[in-house]
Coordinates of N, CA and C in Angstrom, one line a residue:
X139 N 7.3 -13.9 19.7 CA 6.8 -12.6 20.1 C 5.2 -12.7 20.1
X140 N 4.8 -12.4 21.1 CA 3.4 -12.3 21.4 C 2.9 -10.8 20.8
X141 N 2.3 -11.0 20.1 CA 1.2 -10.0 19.4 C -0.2 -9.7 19.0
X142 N -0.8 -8.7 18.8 CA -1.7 -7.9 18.3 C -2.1 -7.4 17.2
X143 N -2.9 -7.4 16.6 CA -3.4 -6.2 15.5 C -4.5 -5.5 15.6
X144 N -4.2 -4.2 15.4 CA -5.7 -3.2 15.5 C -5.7 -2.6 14.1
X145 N -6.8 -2.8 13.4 CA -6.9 -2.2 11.9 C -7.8 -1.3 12.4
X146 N -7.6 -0.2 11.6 CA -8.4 1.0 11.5 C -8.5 1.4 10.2
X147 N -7.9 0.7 9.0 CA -8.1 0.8 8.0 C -8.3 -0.5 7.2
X148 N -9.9 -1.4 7.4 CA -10.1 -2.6 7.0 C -10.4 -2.5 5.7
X149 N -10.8 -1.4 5.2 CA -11.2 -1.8 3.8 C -9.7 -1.4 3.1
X150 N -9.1 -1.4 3.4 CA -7.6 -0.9 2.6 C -7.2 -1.9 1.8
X151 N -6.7 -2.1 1.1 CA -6.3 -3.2 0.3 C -4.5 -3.2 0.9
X152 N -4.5 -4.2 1.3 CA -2.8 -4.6 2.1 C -2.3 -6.2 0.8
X153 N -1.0 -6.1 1.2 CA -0.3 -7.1 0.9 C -0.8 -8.4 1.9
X154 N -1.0 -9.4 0.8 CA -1.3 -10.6 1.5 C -0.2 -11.3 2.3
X155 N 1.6 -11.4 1.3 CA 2.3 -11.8 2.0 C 3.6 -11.0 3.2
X156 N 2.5 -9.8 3.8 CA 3.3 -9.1 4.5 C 4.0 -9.2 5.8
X157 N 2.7 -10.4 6.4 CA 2.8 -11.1 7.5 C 4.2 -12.3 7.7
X158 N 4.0 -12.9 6.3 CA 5.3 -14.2 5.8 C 6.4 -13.4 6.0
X159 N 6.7 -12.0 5.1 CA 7.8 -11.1 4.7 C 8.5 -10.9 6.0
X160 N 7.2 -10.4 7.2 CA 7.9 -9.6 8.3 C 8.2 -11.0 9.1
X161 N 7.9 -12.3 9.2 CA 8.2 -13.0 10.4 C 10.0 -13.3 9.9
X162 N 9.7 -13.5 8.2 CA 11.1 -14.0 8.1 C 12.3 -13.0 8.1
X163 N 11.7 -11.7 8.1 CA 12.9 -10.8 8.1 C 13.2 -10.3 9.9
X164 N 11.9 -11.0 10.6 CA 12.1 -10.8 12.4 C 13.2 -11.8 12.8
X165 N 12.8 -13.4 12.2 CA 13.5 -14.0 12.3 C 15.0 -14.4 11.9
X166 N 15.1 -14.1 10.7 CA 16.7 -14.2 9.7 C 17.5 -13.0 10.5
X167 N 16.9 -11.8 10.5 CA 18.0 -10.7 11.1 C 17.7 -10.6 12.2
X168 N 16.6 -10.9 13.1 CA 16.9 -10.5 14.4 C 16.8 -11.4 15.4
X169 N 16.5 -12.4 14.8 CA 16.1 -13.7 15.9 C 15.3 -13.2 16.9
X170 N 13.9 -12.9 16.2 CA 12.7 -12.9 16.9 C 11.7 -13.6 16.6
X171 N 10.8 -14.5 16.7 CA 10.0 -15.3 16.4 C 8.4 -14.8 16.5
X172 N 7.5 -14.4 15.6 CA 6.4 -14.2 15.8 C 5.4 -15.2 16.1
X173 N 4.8 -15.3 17.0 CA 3.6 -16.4 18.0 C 3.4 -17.2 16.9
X174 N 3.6 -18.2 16.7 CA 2.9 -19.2 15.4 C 1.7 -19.4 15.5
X175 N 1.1 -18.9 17.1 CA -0.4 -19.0 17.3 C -1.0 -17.8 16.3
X176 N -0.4 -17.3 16.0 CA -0.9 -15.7 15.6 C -0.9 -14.6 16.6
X177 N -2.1 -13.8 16.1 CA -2.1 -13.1 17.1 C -2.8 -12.9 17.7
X178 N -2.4 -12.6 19.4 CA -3.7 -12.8 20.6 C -4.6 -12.4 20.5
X179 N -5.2 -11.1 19.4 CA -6.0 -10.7 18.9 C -6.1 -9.8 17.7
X180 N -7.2 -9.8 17.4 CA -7.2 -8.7 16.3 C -8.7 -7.5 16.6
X181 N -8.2 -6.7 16.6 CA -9.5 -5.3 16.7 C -9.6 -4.8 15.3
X182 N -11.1 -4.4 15.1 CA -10.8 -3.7 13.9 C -12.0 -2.1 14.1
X183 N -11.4 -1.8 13.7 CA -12.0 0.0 14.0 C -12.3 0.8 12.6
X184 N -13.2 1.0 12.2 CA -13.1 1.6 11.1 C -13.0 3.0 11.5
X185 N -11.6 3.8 10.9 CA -11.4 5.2 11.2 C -12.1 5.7 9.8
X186 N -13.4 6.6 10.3 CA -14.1 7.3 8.7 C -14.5 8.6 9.4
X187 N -13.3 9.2 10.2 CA -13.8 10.6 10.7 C -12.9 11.4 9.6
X188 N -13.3 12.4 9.3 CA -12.3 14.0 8.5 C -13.2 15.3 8.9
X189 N -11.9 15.6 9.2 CA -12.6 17.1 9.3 C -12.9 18.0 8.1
X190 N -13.4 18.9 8.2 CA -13.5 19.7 7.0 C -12.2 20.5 6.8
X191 N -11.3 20.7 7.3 CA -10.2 21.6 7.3 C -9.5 20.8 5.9
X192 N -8.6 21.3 5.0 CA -7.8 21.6 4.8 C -7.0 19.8 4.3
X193 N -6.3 20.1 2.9 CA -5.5 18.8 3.1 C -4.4 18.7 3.7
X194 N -4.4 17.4 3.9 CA -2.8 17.4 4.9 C -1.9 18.2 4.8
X195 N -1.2 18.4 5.5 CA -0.2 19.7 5.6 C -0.3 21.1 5.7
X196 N -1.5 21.6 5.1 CA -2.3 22.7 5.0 C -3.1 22.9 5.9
X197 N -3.1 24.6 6.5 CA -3.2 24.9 7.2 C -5.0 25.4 6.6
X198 N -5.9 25.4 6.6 CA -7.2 25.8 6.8 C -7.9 26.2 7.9
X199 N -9.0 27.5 7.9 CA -9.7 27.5 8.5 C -10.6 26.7 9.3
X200 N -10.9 26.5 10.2 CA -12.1 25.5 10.6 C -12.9 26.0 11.8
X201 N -14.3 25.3 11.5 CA -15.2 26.3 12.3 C -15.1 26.0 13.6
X202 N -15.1 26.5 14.8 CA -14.7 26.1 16.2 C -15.9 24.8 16.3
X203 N -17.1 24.6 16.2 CA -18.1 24.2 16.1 C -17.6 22.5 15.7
X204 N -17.3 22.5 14.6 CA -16.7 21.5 13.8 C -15.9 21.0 14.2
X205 N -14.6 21.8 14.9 CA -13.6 21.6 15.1 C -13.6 20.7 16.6
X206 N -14.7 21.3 17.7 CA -15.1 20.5 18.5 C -15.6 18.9 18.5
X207 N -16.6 19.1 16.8 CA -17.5 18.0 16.7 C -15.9 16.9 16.4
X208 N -15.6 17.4 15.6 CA -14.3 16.4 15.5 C -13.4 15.7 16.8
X209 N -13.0 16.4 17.2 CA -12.3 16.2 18.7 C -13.3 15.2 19.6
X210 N -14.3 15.7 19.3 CA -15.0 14.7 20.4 C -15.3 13.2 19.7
X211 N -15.4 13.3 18.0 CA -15.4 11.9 17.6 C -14.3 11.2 17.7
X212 N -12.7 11.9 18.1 CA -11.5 11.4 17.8 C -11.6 10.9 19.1
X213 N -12.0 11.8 20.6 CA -12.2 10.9 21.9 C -13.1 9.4 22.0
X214 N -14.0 9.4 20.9 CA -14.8 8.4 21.2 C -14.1 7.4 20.8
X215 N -13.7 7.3 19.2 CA -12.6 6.2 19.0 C -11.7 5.7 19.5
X216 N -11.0 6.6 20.1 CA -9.8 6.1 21.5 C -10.5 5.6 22.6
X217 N -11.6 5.6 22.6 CA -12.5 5.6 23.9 C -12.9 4.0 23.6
X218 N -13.4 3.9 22.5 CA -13.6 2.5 22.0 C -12.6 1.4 21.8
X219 N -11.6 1.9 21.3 CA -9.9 0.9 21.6 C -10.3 0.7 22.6
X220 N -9.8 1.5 24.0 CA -9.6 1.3 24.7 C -10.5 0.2 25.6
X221 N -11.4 0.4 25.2 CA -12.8 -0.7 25.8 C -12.8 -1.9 25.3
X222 N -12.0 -2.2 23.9 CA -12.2 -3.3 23.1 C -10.4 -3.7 23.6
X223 N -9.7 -3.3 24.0 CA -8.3 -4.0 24.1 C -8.3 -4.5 25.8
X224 N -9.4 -3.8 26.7 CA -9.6 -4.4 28.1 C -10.6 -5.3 27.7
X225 N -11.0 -5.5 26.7 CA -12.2 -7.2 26.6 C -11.6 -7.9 26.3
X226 N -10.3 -7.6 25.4 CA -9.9 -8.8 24.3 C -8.4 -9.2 25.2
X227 N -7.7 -8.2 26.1 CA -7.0 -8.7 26.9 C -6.8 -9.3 28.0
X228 N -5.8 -10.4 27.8 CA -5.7 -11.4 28.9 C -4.6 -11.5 29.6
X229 N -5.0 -11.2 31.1 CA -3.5 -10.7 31.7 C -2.8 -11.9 31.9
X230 N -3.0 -13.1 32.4 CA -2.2 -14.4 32.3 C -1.0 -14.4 30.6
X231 N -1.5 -14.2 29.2 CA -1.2 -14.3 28.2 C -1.3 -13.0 27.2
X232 N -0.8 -11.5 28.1 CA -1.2 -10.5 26.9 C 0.0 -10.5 26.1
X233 N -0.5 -9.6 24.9 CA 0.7 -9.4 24.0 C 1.5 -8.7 24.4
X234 N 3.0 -8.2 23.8 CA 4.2 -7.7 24.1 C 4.2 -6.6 22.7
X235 N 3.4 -6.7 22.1 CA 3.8 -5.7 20.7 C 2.3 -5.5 19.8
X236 N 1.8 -4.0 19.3 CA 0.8 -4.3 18.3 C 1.5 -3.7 17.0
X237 N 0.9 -4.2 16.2 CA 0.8 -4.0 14.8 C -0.2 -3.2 14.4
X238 N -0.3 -1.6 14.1 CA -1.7 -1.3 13.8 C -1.2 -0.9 12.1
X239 N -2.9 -0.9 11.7 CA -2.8 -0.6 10.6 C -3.8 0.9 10.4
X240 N -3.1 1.8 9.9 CA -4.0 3.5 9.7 C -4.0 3.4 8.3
X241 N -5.5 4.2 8.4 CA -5.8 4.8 7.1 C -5.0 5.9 6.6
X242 N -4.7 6.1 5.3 CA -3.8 6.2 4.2 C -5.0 8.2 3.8
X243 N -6.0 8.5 4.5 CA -6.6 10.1 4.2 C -5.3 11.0 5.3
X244 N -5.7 11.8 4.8 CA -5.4 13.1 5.5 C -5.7 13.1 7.2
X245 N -6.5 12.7 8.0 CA -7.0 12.3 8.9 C -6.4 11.3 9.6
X246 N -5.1 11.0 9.7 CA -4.6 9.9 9.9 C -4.9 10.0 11.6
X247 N -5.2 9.1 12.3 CA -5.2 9.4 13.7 C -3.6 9.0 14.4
X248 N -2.7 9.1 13.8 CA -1.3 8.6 14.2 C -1.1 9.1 15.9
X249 N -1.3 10.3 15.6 CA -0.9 10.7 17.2 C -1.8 10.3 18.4
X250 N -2.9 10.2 18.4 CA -4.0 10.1 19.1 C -3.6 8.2 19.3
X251 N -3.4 7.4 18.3 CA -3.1 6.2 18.4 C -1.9 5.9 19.2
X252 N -0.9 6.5 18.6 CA 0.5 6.6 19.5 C 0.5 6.6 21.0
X253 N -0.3 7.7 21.6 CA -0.3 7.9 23.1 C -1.3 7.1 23.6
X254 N -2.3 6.7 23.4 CA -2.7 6.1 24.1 C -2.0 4.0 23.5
X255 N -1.4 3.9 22.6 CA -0.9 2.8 23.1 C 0.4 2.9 23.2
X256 N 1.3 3.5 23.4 CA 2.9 4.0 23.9 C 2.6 3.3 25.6
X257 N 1.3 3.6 26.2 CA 1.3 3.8 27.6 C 1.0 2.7 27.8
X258 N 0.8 1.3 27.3 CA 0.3 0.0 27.3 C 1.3 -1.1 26.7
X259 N 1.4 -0.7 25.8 CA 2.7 -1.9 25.1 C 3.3 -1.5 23.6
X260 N 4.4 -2.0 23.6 CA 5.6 -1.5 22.1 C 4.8 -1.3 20.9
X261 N 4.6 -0.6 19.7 CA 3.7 -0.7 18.9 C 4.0 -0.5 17.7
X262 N 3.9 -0.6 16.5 CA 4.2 -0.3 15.4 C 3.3 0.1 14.1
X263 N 3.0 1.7 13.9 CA 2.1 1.9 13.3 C 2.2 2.2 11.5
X264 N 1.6 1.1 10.8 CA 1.8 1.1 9.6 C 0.1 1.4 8.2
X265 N 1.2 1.5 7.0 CA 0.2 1.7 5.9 C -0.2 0.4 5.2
X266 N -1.2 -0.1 4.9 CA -1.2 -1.3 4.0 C -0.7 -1.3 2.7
X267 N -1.0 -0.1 2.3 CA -0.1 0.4 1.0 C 1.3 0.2 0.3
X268 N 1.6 0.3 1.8 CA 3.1 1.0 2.0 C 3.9 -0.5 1.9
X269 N 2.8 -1.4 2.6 CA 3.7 -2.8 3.1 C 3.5 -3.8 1.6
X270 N 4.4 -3.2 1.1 CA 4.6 -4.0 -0.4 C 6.3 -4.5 -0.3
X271 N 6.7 -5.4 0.2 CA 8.1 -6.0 -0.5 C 8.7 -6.2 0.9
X272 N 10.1 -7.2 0.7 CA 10.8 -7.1 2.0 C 11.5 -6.3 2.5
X273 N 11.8 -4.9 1.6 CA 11.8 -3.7 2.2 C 11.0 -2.9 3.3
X274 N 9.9 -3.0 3.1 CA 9.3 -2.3 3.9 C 8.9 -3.3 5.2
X275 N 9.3 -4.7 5.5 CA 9.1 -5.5 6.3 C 10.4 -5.6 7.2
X276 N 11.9 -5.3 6.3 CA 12.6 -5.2 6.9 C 12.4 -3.8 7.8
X277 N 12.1 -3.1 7.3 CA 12.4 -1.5 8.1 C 11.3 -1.7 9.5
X278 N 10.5 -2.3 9.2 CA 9.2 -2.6 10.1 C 10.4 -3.3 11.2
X279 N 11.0 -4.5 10.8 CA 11.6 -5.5 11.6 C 12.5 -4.5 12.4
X280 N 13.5 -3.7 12.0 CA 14.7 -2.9 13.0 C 13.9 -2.2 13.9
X281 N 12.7 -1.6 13.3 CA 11.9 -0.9 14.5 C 11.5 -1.7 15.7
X282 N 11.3 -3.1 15.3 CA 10.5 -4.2 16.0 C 11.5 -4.0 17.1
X283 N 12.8 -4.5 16.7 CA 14.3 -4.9 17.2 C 14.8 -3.8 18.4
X284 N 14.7 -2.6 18.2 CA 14.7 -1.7 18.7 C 14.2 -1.6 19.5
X285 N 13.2 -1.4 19.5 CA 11.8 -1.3 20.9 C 11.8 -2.8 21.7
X286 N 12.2 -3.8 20.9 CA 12.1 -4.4 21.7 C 13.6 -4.9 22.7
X287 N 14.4 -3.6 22.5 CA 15.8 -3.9 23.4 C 17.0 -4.6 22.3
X288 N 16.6 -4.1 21.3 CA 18.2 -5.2 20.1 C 18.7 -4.1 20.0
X289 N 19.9 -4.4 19.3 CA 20.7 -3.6 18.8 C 21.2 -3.4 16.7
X290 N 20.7 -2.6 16.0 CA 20.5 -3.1 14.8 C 21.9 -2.9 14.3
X291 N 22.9 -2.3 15.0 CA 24.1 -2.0 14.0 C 25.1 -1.7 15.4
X292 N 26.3 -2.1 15.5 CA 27.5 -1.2 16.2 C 28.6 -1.0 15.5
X293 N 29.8 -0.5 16.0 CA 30.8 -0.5 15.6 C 32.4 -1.4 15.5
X294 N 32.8 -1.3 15.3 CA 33.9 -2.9 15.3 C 35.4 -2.1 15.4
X295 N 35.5 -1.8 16.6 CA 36.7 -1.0 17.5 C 37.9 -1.7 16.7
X296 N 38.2 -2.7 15.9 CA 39.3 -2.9 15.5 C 39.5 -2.6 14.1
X297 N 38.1 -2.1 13.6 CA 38.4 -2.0 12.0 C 37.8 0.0 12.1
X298 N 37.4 0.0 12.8 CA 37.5 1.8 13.1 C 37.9 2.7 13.9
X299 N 39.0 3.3 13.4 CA 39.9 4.3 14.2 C 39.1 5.2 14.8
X300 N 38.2 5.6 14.2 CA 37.1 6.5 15.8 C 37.1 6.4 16.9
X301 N 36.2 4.6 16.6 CA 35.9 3.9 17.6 C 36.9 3.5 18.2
X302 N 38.7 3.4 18.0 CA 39.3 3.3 18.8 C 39.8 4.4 19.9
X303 N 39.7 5.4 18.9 CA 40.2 6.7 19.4 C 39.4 7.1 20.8
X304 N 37.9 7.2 20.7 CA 36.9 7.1 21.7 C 36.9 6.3 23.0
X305 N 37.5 5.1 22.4 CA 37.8 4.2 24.0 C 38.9 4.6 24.2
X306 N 40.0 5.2 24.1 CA 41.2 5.5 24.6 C 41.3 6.5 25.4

């Protein structure tokens, strides 16, 4: 599997063996192999914008003023991916999948991240926090599996009467 990483959260403290965790839970359950080369690149973006509004989930006031200045710094950062993944990409050899890593504030730029790489290639957006154990490498891996056309579970028409009933 040809891949990418874009950190936006470098100073985060991550698991060292997250990388080991997810190749072997790509590989053992889904027979997908991550590039031994690594990966075709890495970007790093420090996301250190917040707005003044409100902690997550909460709804707060915010001054239209502010609320603009924000918006327009959330364009600039997408603006800058976007200029740093047409330098670092190579169309003979681009990747097939990124790996991003978001900051763990209230300010998460998830959505903003989402659409503009949804429209370029498969993606997977995680916490460094979060990526502690082969749990969380596994769950990473079915999503991998998924997007990239597997199938993580069916049904076994001979040992479930549903599923017989359904094809009948």
């Amino acid at each position: 599997l040809r891949y990418c990483v874009i950190d936006f959260a470098p100073r985060d403290r991550g698991n060292d063996r997250f990388w080991d965790e997810l190749a072997i839970v790509l590989r053992d359950e889904h027979l997908i192999h991550l590039d031994k080369q690594g990966p075709r690149f890495v970007i790093t973006i420090e996301w250190n914008l917040r707005s003044s509004g409100g902690k997550k989930g909460q709804q707060a006031h915010v001054p239209e003023d502010e609320e603009k200045k924000f918006t327009e710094q959330c364009k600039q950062k997408m603006d800058e991916l976007n200029m740093l993944m047409k330098q670092k990409w190579t169309p003979d050899n681009p990747p097939v999948y990124a790996f991003v890593w978001i900051p763990e504030n209230g300010e998460q730029p998830y959505g903003l991240i989402k659409t503009l790489l949804d429209t370029k290639l498969r993606n997977n957006l995680m916490m460094k926090s979060k990526a502690r154990g082969v749990q969380y490498a596994s769950n990473i891996g079915l999503k991998v599996n998924l997007k990239l056309g597997g199938r993580n579970w069916g049904l076994d028409p001979q040992r479930s009467e549903g599923s017989a009933q359904i094809q009948k």
